[in-house]
Short mmCIF file of C-alpha atoms and ligand atoms in Angstrom, two decimals:
data_model
loop_
_atom_site.label_atom_id
_atom_site.label_comp_id
_atom_site.label_asym_id
_atom_site.label_seq_id
_atom_site.Cartn_x
_atom_site.Cartn_y
_atom_site.Cartn_z
CA MET A 272 77.75 -14.18 37.21
CA ALA A 273 75.29 -16.11 39.35
CA ILE A 274 76.08 -19.82 39.44
CA PRO A 275 72.97 -21.69 38.20
CA ALA A 276 71.38 -24.09 40.67
CA SER A 277 71.58 -26.76 37.97
CA LEU A 278 75.40 -26.48 37.96
CA ARG A 279 75.51 -26.98 41.70
CA GLN A 280 73.32 -30.04 41.32
CA ASP A 281 75.54 -31.43 38.60
CA LEU A 282 78.62 -30.99 40.80
CA CYS A 283 77.08 -33.31 43.43
CA ASP A 284 79.63 -33.99 46.17
CA ILE A 285 82.70 -32.58 44.43
CA PRO A 286 84.39 -30.24 46.95
CA VAL A 287 83.89 -26.52 46.30
CA LEU A 288 85.10 -23.29 47.91
CA GLU A 289 82.92 -20.21 47.99
CA ASP A 290 84.19 -18.06 50.84
CA PRO A 291 85.42 -14.62 49.70
CA GLY A 292 89.04 -15.32 50.78
CA SER A 293 89.33 -18.50 48.70
CA LEU A 294 87.56 -16.91 45.73
CA ARG A 295 90.01 -14.00 45.80
CA MET A 296 93.18 -16.04 46.34
CA ARG A 297 92.32 -18.63 43.70
CA SER A 298 91.42 -15.97 41.15
CA ARG A 299 94.92 -14.49 41.18
CA ASP A 300 98.40 -15.27 39.99
CA PHE A 301 101.51 -13.09 39.89
CA PHE A 302 100.10 -10.63 37.30
CA TRP A 303 100.88 -7.88 39.80
CA PHE A 304 104.54 -8.00 38.64
CA SER A 305 103.09 -5.83 35.84
CA PRO A 306 101.62 -2.42 36.75
CA ILE A 307 99.55 -2.65 33.58
CA LEU A 308 98.02 -6.06 34.34
CA LYS A 309 97.51 -5.15 37.99
CA GLU A 310 95.22 -2.33 36.98
CA THR A 311 93.16 -4.57 34.69
CA LEU A 312 92.98 -7.81 36.66
CA ASP A 313 92.96 -6.95 40.34
CA ASP A 314 89.16 -7.18 40.76
CA LYS A 315 88.45 -10.29 38.67
CA ARG A 316 86.89 -13.15 40.65
CA ALA A 317 85.66 -16.70 40.21
CA ASP A 318 82.12 -17.37 41.38
CA ILE A 319 83.03 -20.80 42.66
CA VAL A 320 86.23 -22.81 43.04
CA VAL A 321 85.85 -26.52 42.35
CA VAL A 322 88.49 -28.94 43.64
CA PRO A 323 88.19 -32.29 41.81
CA ARG A 324 89.61 -35.31 43.65
CA ASP A 325 90.30 -37.39 40.54
CA LYS A 326 89.75 -37.63 36.79
CA ALA A 327 86.15 -38.76 37.18
CA ASP A 328 85.44 -35.52 39.09
CA VAL A 329 87.16 -33.50 36.35
CA MET A 330 84.89 -35.08 33.77
CA ARG A 331 81.81 -34.30 35.82
CA VAL A 332 82.86 -30.65 36.16
CA ALA A 333 83.57 -30.46 32.41
CA ALA A 334 80.14 -31.88 31.62
CA ALA A 335 78.44 -29.59 34.14
CA CYS A 336 80.09 -26.46 32.70
CA ALA A 337 79.21 -27.50 29.14
CA ARG A 338 75.58 -28.26 30.02
CA ASN A 339 75.13 -25.00 31.93
CA ARG A 340 77.35 -22.90 29.65
CA VAL A 341 79.43 -21.69 32.58
CA PRO A 342 82.99 -20.45 31.94
CA LEU A 343 85.79 -22.59 33.33
CA THR A 344 89.35 -21.53 34.11
CA VAL A 345 91.88 -24.21 35.06
CA ARG A 346 94.35 -23.49 37.82
CA GLY A 347 97.51 -25.32 38.88
CA GLY A 348 99.78 -23.65 41.45
CA GLY A 349 98.64 -20.17 40.40
CA THR A 350 102.22 -18.96 39.87
CA GLY A 351 101.76 -17.66 36.31
CA ASN A 352 102.91 -14.14 35.57
CA TYR A 353 100.42 -12.83 33.04
CA GLY A 354 97.04 -13.41 34.65
CA GLN A 355 96.76 -16.65 32.65
CA ALA A 356 94.76 -18.27 35.45
CA VAL A 357 92.58 -15.23 36.22
CA PRO A 358 88.90 -15.90 35.39
CA LEU A 359 88.04 -12.81 33.34
CA ALA A 360 84.38 -13.80 33.04
CA GLY A 361 84.00 -15.34 36.51
CA GLY A 362 82.39 -18.78 36.62
CA VAL A 363 84.30 -21.86 37.77
CA VAL A 364 87.95 -21.98 38.71
CA LEU A 365 89.09 -25.59 38.58
CA ASP A 366 91.84 -26.25 41.12
CA MET A 367 93.85 -29.23 39.82
CA THR A 368 96.19 -29.71 42.74
CA LYS A 369 94.55 -32.91 44.02
CA LEU A 370 95.40 -34.70 40.78
CA ASP A 371 98.94 -35.11 42.01
CA GLN A 372 99.75 -38.80 41.53
CA VAL A 373 102.96 -40.28 40.24
CA ILE A 374 101.31 -42.65 37.75
CA TRP A 375 104.48 -44.49 36.75
CA HIS A 376 108.15 -43.90 36.12
CA ARG A 377 111.02 -45.87 34.71
CA PRO A 378 114.52 -44.87 33.56
CA GLY A 379 114.08 -42.16 30.93
CA ALA A 380 110.40 -41.27 31.37
CA GLY A 381 107.56 -40.76 33.83
CA ARG A 382 103.85 -39.99 33.85
CA PHE A 383 102.24 -37.73 36.43
CA GLY A 384 98.91 -36.23 37.39
CA ALA A 385 98.75 -32.70 35.95
CA GLY A 386 98.29 -31.18 39.41
CA ALA A 387 101.49 -32.68 40.83
CA ARG A 388 103.88 -30.00 42.05
CA MET A 389 107.29 -30.26 40.44
CA LEU A 390 109.22 -30.36 43.71
CA ASP A 391 107.00 -33.22 44.89
CA ILE A 392 107.63 -35.10 41.66
CA ASP A 393 111.39 -34.83 42.17
CA ARG A 394 110.96 -35.90 45.79
CA ALA A 395 109.11 -39.03 44.62
CA LEU A 396 111.70 -39.77 41.92
CA ALA A 397 114.75 -39.35 44.17
CA PRO A 398 114.93 -42.96 45.48
CA ALA A 399 115.14 -44.17 41.85
CA ALA A 400 117.89 -41.60 41.06
CA HIS A 401 115.77 -39.94 38.35
CA GLU A 402 114.70 -36.32 38.13
CA LEU A 403 112.72 -33.89 35.97
CA ARG A 404 114.96 -32.46 33.27
CA PHE A 405 113.96 -28.92 34.14
CA TYR A 406 111.68 -26.89 36.36
CA PRO A 407 110.77 -23.22 36.80
CA SER A 408 112.18 -21.37 39.79
CA THR A 409 108.66 -21.80 41.26
CA ARG A 410 109.34 -25.57 41.51
CA GLN A 411 107.90 -25.67 45.04
CA HIS A 412 104.39 -24.52 44.02
CA ALA A 413 104.12 -24.90 40.24
CA THR A 414 102.33 -27.96 38.87
CA ILE A 415 103.56 -29.93 35.90
CA GLY A 416 100.28 -29.26 34.03
CA GLY A 417 100.60 -25.52 34.70
CA PHE A 418 104.21 -25.55 33.50
CA ILE A 419 103.19 -27.10 30.19
CA ALA A 420 100.15 -24.83 29.76
CA GLY A 421 101.81 -21.63 30.97
CA GLY A 422 105.57 -21.94 31.43
CA ALA A 423 108.65 -22.05 29.25
CA ALA A 424 111.98 -23.02 30.81
CA GLY A 425 114.01 -22.88 34.00
CA ALA A 426 116.69 -24.69 36.00
CA GLY A 427 117.90 -27.45 33.69
CA SER A 428 117.44 -25.43 30.49
CA CYS A 429 121.23 -24.90 30.36
CA THR A 430 121.39 -28.58 29.43
CA TRP A 431 117.95 -29.57 28.14
CA GLY A 432 116.49 -26.49 26.39
CA GLN A 433 112.85 -25.44 26.63
CA ILE A 434 109.54 -27.12 27.29
CA SER A 435 108.44 -26.53 23.67
CA ASP A 436 111.52 -28.25 22.15
CA PRO A 437 110.88 -31.52 20.30
CA GLY A 438 110.80 -34.42 22.77
CA ALA A 439 110.56 -32.26 25.90
CA VAL A 440 107.02 -33.50 26.55
CA LEU A 441 106.12 -37.01 25.41
CA ALA A 442 102.35 -36.97 25.87
CA VAL A 443 99.46 -35.22 27.59
CA GLU A 444 95.98 -36.44 28.39
CA VAL A 445 93.25 -33.85 27.90
CA VAL A 446 89.58 -33.78 28.93
CA THR A 447 87.23 -31.89 26.60
CA ILE A 448 84.46 -29.50 27.73
CA GLU A 449 81.35 -31.08 26.29
CA GLU A 450 78.11 -32.49 27.65
CA HIS A 451 79.79 -35.86 27.26
CA PRO A 452 83.48 -35.08 27.79
CA ARG A 453 86.08 -37.12 25.99
CA VAL A 454 89.54 -38.12 27.19
CA VAL A 455 92.06 -37.42 24.43
CA GLU A 456 95.68 -38.59 24.44
CA LEU A 457 98.02 -36.24 22.54
CA ARG A 458 101.45 -37.68 21.74
CA GLY A 459 104.52 -36.40 19.89
CA ARG A 460 103.98 -33.16 17.99
CA ASP A 461 100.28 -33.15 18.87
CA VAL A 462 101.31 -32.06 22.35
CA LEU A 463 101.92 -28.60 20.85
CA LYS A 464 98.15 -28.21 20.50
CA VAL A 465 97.86 -27.51 24.22
CA MET A 466 101.43 -26.39 24.94
CA HIS A 467 101.56 -22.83 26.35
CA ALA A 468 97.87 -22.45 25.46
CA TYR A 469 96.87 -21.11 28.90
CA GLY A 470 94.27 -23.85 29.32
CA VAL A 471 91.98 -22.43 26.63
CA ASN A 472 91.54 -25.74 24.85
CA GLY A 473 91.14 -28.65 27.24
CA ILE A 474 91.85 -29.72 30.80
CA ILE A 475 95.22 -31.47 30.99
CA THR A 476 94.84 -34.37 33.42
CA GLU A 477 98.06 -36.35 32.87
CA VAL A 478 101.51 -35.51 31.59
CA GLU A 479 104.30 -37.80 30.37
CA VAL A 480 107.82 -36.35 30.23
CA PRO A 481 111.35 -37.62 29.71
CA LEU A 482 113.44 -37.89 32.88
CA ALA A 483 117.14 -37.39 33.45
CA PRO A 484 119.46 -39.39 35.71
CA SER A 485 119.75 -37.34 38.90
CA HIS A 486 123.04 -35.71 39.95
CA PRO A 487 124.28 -34.44 43.30
CA TRP A 488 123.76 -30.77 42.43
CA CYS A 489 125.99 -28.54 44.51
CA GLU A 490 125.69 -24.76 44.49
CA ARG A 491 128.31 -22.11 43.81
CA ILE A 492 128.34 -18.33 43.48
CA ALA A 493 131.14 -16.68 41.55
CA ALA A 494 131.83 -12.92 41.56
CA PHE A 495 133.20 -11.18 38.48
CA PRO A 496 134.47 -7.65 37.89
CA SER A 497 131.76 -6.83 35.29
CA LEU A 498 128.60 -8.09 33.62
CA ALA A 499 130.56 -8.65 30.40
CA ALA A 500 133.16 -10.86 32.15
CA ALA A 501 130.45 -12.83 33.98
CA ALA A 502 128.45 -13.34 30.77
CA ARG A 503 131.50 -14.57 28.85
CA PHE A 504 132.31 -17.07 31.58
CA ALA A 505 128.69 -18.23 31.77
CA HIS A 506 128.56 -18.74 28.01
CA ALA A 507 131.83 -20.71 27.99
CA PHE A 508 130.74 -22.80 30.98
CA THR A 509 127.37 -23.64 29.42
CA GLU A 510 129.25 -24.75 26.29
CA CYS A 511 131.30 -27.25 28.37
CA ASP A 512 129.39 -30.38 27.37
CA GLY A 513 131.57 -32.51 29.64
CA ILE A 514 130.38 -30.80 32.82
CA ALA A 515 126.89 -31.76 34.08
CA LYS A 516 125.07 -28.59 35.12
CA LYS A 517 121.58 -27.55 36.15
CA LEU A 518 121.71 -23.77 36.40
CA VAL A 519 123.78 -20.89 35.05
CA THR A 520 122.44 -17.42 35.90
CA VAL A 521 124.27 -14.11 35.63
CA HIS A 522 123.22 -11.04 37.62
CA ASP A 523 124.29 -7.54 36.62
CA PRO A 524 126.03 -5.64 39.49
CA GLN A 525 122.93 -3.42 39.74
CA VAL A 526 120.67 -6.45 40.33
CA VAL A 527 122.78 -7.95 43.12
CA PRO A 528 121.64 -5.57 45.93
CA TYR A 529 118.02 -6.65 45.30
CA LEU A 530 118.97 -10.25 46.17
CA ARG A 531 119.33 -9.26 49.78
CA ARG A 532 120.51 -12.61 51.16
CA LEU A 533 123.04 -13.13 48.38
CA ALA A 534 124.35 -9.58 48.11
CA PRO A 535 127.22 -10.24 50.59
CA TYR A 536 128.66 -12.74 48.08
CA ALA A 537 129.65 -10.03 45.57
CA GLY A 538 131.72 -6.94 46.24
CA PRO A 539 130.59 -3.43 45.24
CA GLY A 540 130.17 -3.21 41.47
CA GLN A 541 130.72 -6.94 40.95
CA ALA A 542 128.51 -9.17 38.82
CA MET A 543 127.40 -12.53 40.18
CA VAL A 544 126.99 -15.95 38.60
CA ILE A 545 124.79 -18.55 40.30
CA ILE A 546 125.58 -22.15 39.39
CA MET A 547 124.27 -25.63 40.12
CA VAL A 548 126.84 -28.20 39.01
CA SER A 549 127.33 -31.92 39.55
CA GLU A 550 129.42 -32.08 42.71
CA PRO A 551 132.31 -34.21 41.40
CA GLN A 552 132.79 -31.59 38.65
CA ALA A 553 132.75 -28.50 40.86
CA GLU A 554 136.53 -28.35 40.68
CA ALA A 555 136.46 -28.15 36.87
CA LEU A 556 133.90 -25.33 37.12
CA GLU A 557 136.02 -23.42 39.62
CA LEU A 558 139.11 -23.65 37.38
CA LEU A 559 137.13 -22.27 34.45
CA ALA A 560 135.75 -19.43 36.59
CA ALA A 561 139.30 -18.52 37.67
CA ASP A 562 140.42 -18.49 34.00
CA HIS A 563 137.75 -15.81 33.40
CA GLY A 564 138.76 -13.70 36.40
CA GLY A 565 136.00 -15.03 38.67
CA GLU A 566 136.28 -15.70 42.38
CA ILE A 567 134.13 -18.33 44.12
CA THR A 568 132.44 -16.59 47.05
CA PHE A 569 129.86 -19.20 48.11
CA ARG A 570 129.91 -22.97 48.21
CA ARG A 571 127.13 -25.29 49.35
CA GLY A 572 127.50 -29.04 49.05
CA ALA A 573 124.98 -31.18 47.18
CA GLU A 574 123.43 -32.79 50.25
CA GLU A 575 122.86 -29.46 51.97
CA ALA A 576 121.52 -27.91 48.74
CA ARG A 577 119.11 -30.83 48.38
CA GLN A 578 117.92 -30.43 51.96
CA ALA A 579 117.39 -26.69 51.38
CA ALA A 580 115.29 -27.41 48.27
CA PHE A 581 113.18 -30.03 50.03
CA ALA A 582 112.75 -27.77 53.09
CA GLU A 583 114.44 -30.31 55.35
CA ILE A 584 116.62 -27.58 56.87
CA SER A 585 115.98 -23.92 57.53
CA GLY A 586 118.30 -21.16 56.39
CA LEU A 587 119.16 -19.95 52.93
CA GLN A 588 116.62 -21.11 50.33
CA PRO A 589 117.83 -23.02 47.25
CA LEU A 590 119.82 -20.76 44.95
CA TYR A 591 117.46 -21.33 41.99
CA GLU A 592 114.99 -19.19 43.96
CA PHE A 593 117.27 -16.24 43.19
CA THR A 594 117.13 -16.78 39.43
CA TRP A 595 114.66 -16.61 36.53
CA ASN A 596 111.58 -14.62 37.54
CA HIS A 597 112.27 -14.97 41.25
CA THR A 598 114.66 -12.10 40.60
CA THR A 599 111.67 -9.81 39.96
CA LEU A 600 109.97 -11.04 43.14
CA HIS A 601 113.02 -10.15 45.26
CA ALA A 602 113.37 -6.74 43.57
CA ILE A 603 109.70 -5.79 43.90
CA ARG A 604 109.84 -6.54 47.62
CA ILE A 605 112.51 -3.85 47.93
CA ASP A 606 111.23 -1.43 45.28
CA PRO A 607 107.54 -1.91 44.31
CA SER A 608 107.95 0.37 41.29
CA ILE A 609 110.09 -2.22 39.51
CA THR A 610 108.68 -4.39 36.74
CA TYR A 611 110.26 -6.61 34.07
CA LEU A 612 110.45 -7.69 30.43
CA GLN A 613 111.17 -10.97 28.66
CA LEU A 614 114.02 -11.12 26.18
CA ARG A 615 115.68 -13.84 24.21
CA PHE A 616 119.13 -13.22 22.73
CA PRO A 617 120.01 -14.89 19.41
CA PRO A 618 122.83 -17.45 19.75
CA ALA A 619 124.95 -15.90 16.98
CA ASN A 620 125.62 -12.62 18.80
CA ASN A 621 124.07 -12.92 22.26
CA LEU A 622 127.09 -11.54 24.11
CA GLU A 623 127.42 -8.49 21.83
CA LEU A 624 123.73 -7.74 22.29
CA VAL A 625 123.99 -8.16 26.06
CA ASP A 626 126.77 -5.54 26.04
CA TRP A 627 124.61 -3.27 23.88
CA VAL A 628 121.51 -3.53 26.10
CA ALA A 629 123.56 -2.88 29.24
CA GLU A 630 125.16 0.20 27.67
CA ARG A 631 122.03 1.54 25.94
CA PHE A 632 119.63 1.27 28.91
CA ARG A 633 122.17 1.53 31.75
CA ASP A 634 120.19 1.98 34.98
CA GLU A 635 116.72 1.59 33.41
CA VAL A 636 116.87 -2.04 32.21
CA LEU A 637 118.91 -4.22 34.59
CA LEU A 638 119.93 -7.54 33.11
CA HIS A 639 120.08 -10.99 34.57
CA LEU A 640 120.87 -13.71 32.09
CA GLU A 641 119.58 -17.26 32.10
CA PHE A 642 121.96 -19.37 30.03
CA GLN A 643 120.45 -22.21 28.08
CA ARG A 644 120.99 -24.58 25.25
CA ARG A 645 118.72 -24.39 22.22
CA PHE A 646 119.00 -26.75 19.29
CA GLY A 647 122.66 -27.46 19.97
CA LYS A 648 123.63 -23.83 20.52
CA VAL A 649 124.23 -21.88 23.70
CA THR A 650 122.45 -18.59 24.24
CA CYS A 651 120.73 -16.69 27.02
CA SER A 652 117.37 -15.21 27.78
CA SER A 653 116.63 -12.51 30.28
CA LEU A 654 113.75 -11.28 32.43
CA PRO A 655 115.40 -7.91 33.07
CA LEU A 656 114.25 -5.67 35.88
CA VAL A 657 112.85 -2.41 34.53
CA ARG A 658 112.61 0.82 36.46
CA TYR A 659 109.06 1.56 35.37
CA ARG A 660 108.12 4.98 34.09
CA SER A 661 105.03 4.48 31.92
CA ALA A 662 103.34 2.04 29.56
CA GLU A 663 104.49 4.18 26.62
CA ARG A 664 108.10 4.02 27.78
CA LEU A 665 107.88 0.20 28.10
CA ASP A 666 106.56 0.02 24.54
CA ALA A 667 109.41 2.22 23.32
CA ILE A 668 112.02 0.04 25.05
CA MET A 669 110.50 -3.14 23.60
CA ALA A 670 110.38 -1.63 20.09
CA GLU A 671 114.04 -0.60 20.27
CA LEU A 672 115.16 -4.01 21.53
CA ASP A 673 113.13 -5.75 18.86
CA ALA A 674 114.60 -3.57 16.12
CA LYS A 675 118.10 -4.45 17.31
CA GLY A 676 117.39 -8.19 17.00
CA VAL A 677 116.62 -9.11 20.63
CA ALA A 678 113.42 -11.19 20.65
CA VAL A 679 110.92 -9.56 22.99
CA SER A 680 107.86 -11.20 24.50
CA ASN A 681 105.57 -8.68 26.15
CA PRO A 682 104.73 -9.93 29.67
CA HIS A 683 102.28 -7.08 30.19
CA THR A 684 99.41 -8.71 28.32
CA PHE A 685 97.22 -11.70 29.19
CA VAL A 686 96.18 -12.28 25.58
CA LEU A 687 97.68 -15.17 23.66
CA ASP A 688 98.84 -14.37 20.14
CA ASN A 689 100.05 -10.89 20.99
CA ALA A 690 103.78 -11.39 20.74
CA GLY A 691 106.83 -13.60 20.98
CA TRP A 692 106.35 -16.73 23.08
CA LYS A 693 102.62 -16.08 23.26
CA ARG A 694 102.07 -16.47 19.54
CA VAL A 695 99.47 -19.12 18.84
CA ASP A 696 99.63 -21.26 15.78
CA ALA A 697 96.79 -22.94 13.96
CA PRO A 698 96.71 -26.28 15.85
CA GLN A 699 95.83 -24.56 19.12
CA ALA A 700 92.80 -22.67 17.80
CA GLU A 701 91.77 -25.68 15.73
CA PHE A 702 92.02 -27.96 18.75
CA LYS A 703 89.91 -25.50 20.75
CA ARG A 704 87.05 -25.94 18.29
CA MET A 705 87.07 -29.65 19.08
CA ALA A 706 87.94 -29.61 22.81
CA ASP A 707 85.93 -26.55 23.82
CA PRO A 708 83.13 -26.14 21.27
CA TYR A 709 81.22 -23.62 23.41
CA GLY A 710 84.27 -21.41 23.97
CA LEU A 711 83.97 -21.73 27.76
CA MET A 712 87.62 -22.24 28.67
CA ASN A 713 89.49 -19.28 30.10
CA PRO A 714 87.43 -16.82 28.03
CA GLY A 715 89.12 -13.63 26.87
CA LYS A 716 92.64 -15.09 26.70
CA LEU A 717 92.75 -16.26 23.09
CA LYS A 718 92.75 -13.53 20.47
CA HIS A 719 89.93 -13.78 17.90
CA TRP A 720 87.88 -15.96 20.24
CA GLN A 721 86.42 -13.25 22.43
CA ALA A 722 83.28 -12.78 20.37
CA GLU A 723 82.56 -16.49 20.25
CA ASP A 724 83.31 -16.85 23.97
CA MET A 725 80.86 -14.15 24.88
CA GLN A 726 78.19 -15.60 22.61
CA ALA A 727 78.53 -18.92 24.37
CA ILE A 728 78.33 -17.38 27.82
CA ALA A 729 75.32 -15.18 27.01
C1 FAD B 223 108.55 -15.78 41.14
C2 FAD B 223 108.22 -16.48 39.84
C3 FAD B 223 109.22 -17.16 39.15
C4 FAD B 223 108.93 -17.82 37.95
N1 FAD B 223 109.92 -18.50 37.27
C5 FAD B 223 109.62 -19.16 36.13
C6 FAD B 223 110.62 -19.91 35.44
O1 FAD B 223 111.74 -20.08 35.92
N2 FAD B 223 110.27 -20.50 34.26
C7 FAD B 223 108.99 -20.44 33.77
O2 FAD B 223 108.72 -21.01 32.71
N3 FAD B 223 108.03 -19.77 34.41
C8 FAD B 223 108.31 -19.15 35.59
N4 FAD B 223 107.32 -18.50 36.26
C9 FAD B 223 105.93 -18.62 35.79
C10 FAD B 223 105.21 -19.86 36.44
O3 FAD B 223 105.65 -20.06 37.75
C11 FAD B 223 105.48 -21.14 35.71
O4 FAD B 223 105.20 -21.04 34.36
C12 FAD B 223 104.72 -22.34 36.30
O5 FAD B 223 105.13 -23.50 35.65
C13 FAD B 223 103.20 -22.24 36.19
O6 FAD B 223 102.67 -23.39 36.83
P1 FAD B 223 101.35 -23.28 37.73
O7 FAD B 223 100.99 -24.65 38.15
O8 FAD B 223 101.54 -22.30 38.82
O9 FAD B 223 100.34 -22.75 36.66
P2 FAD B 223 99.13 -21.73 36.82
O10 FAD B 223 99.66 -20.37 37.10
O11 FAD B 223 98.13 -22.26 37.77
O12 FAD B 223 98.52 -21.80 35.36
C14 FAD B 223 99.22 -21.35 34.26
C15 FAD B 223 98.32 -21.47 33.02
O13 FAD B 223 98.13 -22.84 32.73
C16 FAD B 223 96.74 -23.18 32.77
N5 FAD B 223 96.67 -24.50 33.42
C17 FAD B 223 97.13 -24.86 34.65
N6 FAD B 223 96.92 -26.17 34.85
C18 FAD B 223 96.30 -26.65 33.74
C19 FAD B 223 95.82 -27.92 33.35
N7 FAD B 223 95.94 -28.99 34.15
N8 FAD B 223 95.21 -28.03 32.15
C20 FAD B 223 95.08 -26.97 31.32
N9 FAD B 223 95.54 -25.74 31.64
C21 FAD B 223 96.15 -25.59 32.82
C22 FAD B 223 96.07 -22.10 33.58
O14 FAD B 223 94.72 -21.92 33.16
C23 FAD B 223 96.92 -20.90 33.22
O15 FAD B 223 96.48 -20.36 32.01
C24 FAD B 223 107.60 -17.80 37.45
C25 FAD B 223 106.61 -17.11 38.14
C26 FAD B 223 106.90 -16.46 39.33
C27 FAD B 223 105.81 -15.76 40.07
#
């Protein structure tokens, strides 16, 4: 769409980007992990990227878009996997990364600009010995606002659960898209109105989250004779409430060769467990691993692991960058035909179901397991690598997993309310009516809103 001259006028001196390279790069995320999304989203482009310097700028952009009826898609680090931040109808992409302040923090909680990158937040918190409870494996680039609007869980979930759990986010501040934008504070359960809503119902400008006391997280890799043995150890270890831990990831022996830099730490046919544990308790971890037939093949001390995370030393990247959906990134670099799925195993029989999936889909669906705690119970989720054959075959795999009781969320759609984690409940659509009355935000992403979106844009 052509950007109206009146919008440009309204934007005044707010920095914008309009060169083809910036428009392309800031119109993309990691949708290309999916062959299906790649086909649909590759050519979508913003008409202008606006980079607000502060909240006042955000409000001016919101007002300008409302007045001129121009679509607006919010962007954090652009690390989403489902094209959440891709502007389907063009218009404005709003780059939030300059709203990166640490507003305040004290023991137990902190408030941050929505565009603050999660690694930078932890860097700022370190002198006070606090840290974010959890972060996605994209910690280096992902923003805290983008994590709340588009993410789910990550390193730390083995102790603290998921971003949507009660108490995981204390408050968010949201700017509405109206001629006279409002600033709305959502606290407690109201946070769910914009949680995992892909930025369809308000611009998140500030985020308040609980913090944890920081630990000296050291890194270990343990090799096990089979996926089943590794999974049983990982489950038992995650259940050890007395051991402070940040990460417990299991890789099937077939996944290990795709993690090129880690592959030497498992023998042929061995499964691998990647662990971040509080350094004084590493010995307790190692004893438990030995009880389960595991052998520690890699040790990195907490100080060195910290330096690797904060890019203070070169060499092997932090081990969390070999877990969660980084696994897909490593695999696609070696075999571009690989894609992935998103599974959640029920706590009651997760290990049985893991065995079943591994046996049933053998070399087609390759499991890695992310152990986590949910409502007092230990379970695991997985973003398994899939040797892609066709969209129909993916559907058939998902249907079979679903029928067996493994919760499947289809990562090959950009539409909210299609399945699993992307299901939208009433408060989100209701809140959109108030926060985005012209249906301008991220049009095309929220099911049932397309018609209204298009009407507003026309
Ligand atoms: C290699 C790789 C590994 C990953 N690992 C994980 C993982 O471990 N756990 C996990 O949960 N996810 C993971 N992801 C997905 C993604 O990195 C995270 O969800 C991340 O938190 C997204 O943050 P972002 O700032 O990049 O958001 P973006 O991609 O920029 O945006 C995500 C969505 O949020 C909206 N949004 C962004 N900022 C705002 C705002 N201020 N207000 C309103 N809406 C906003 C956008 O419009 C978009 O719909 C991974 C992705 C990749 C590519």
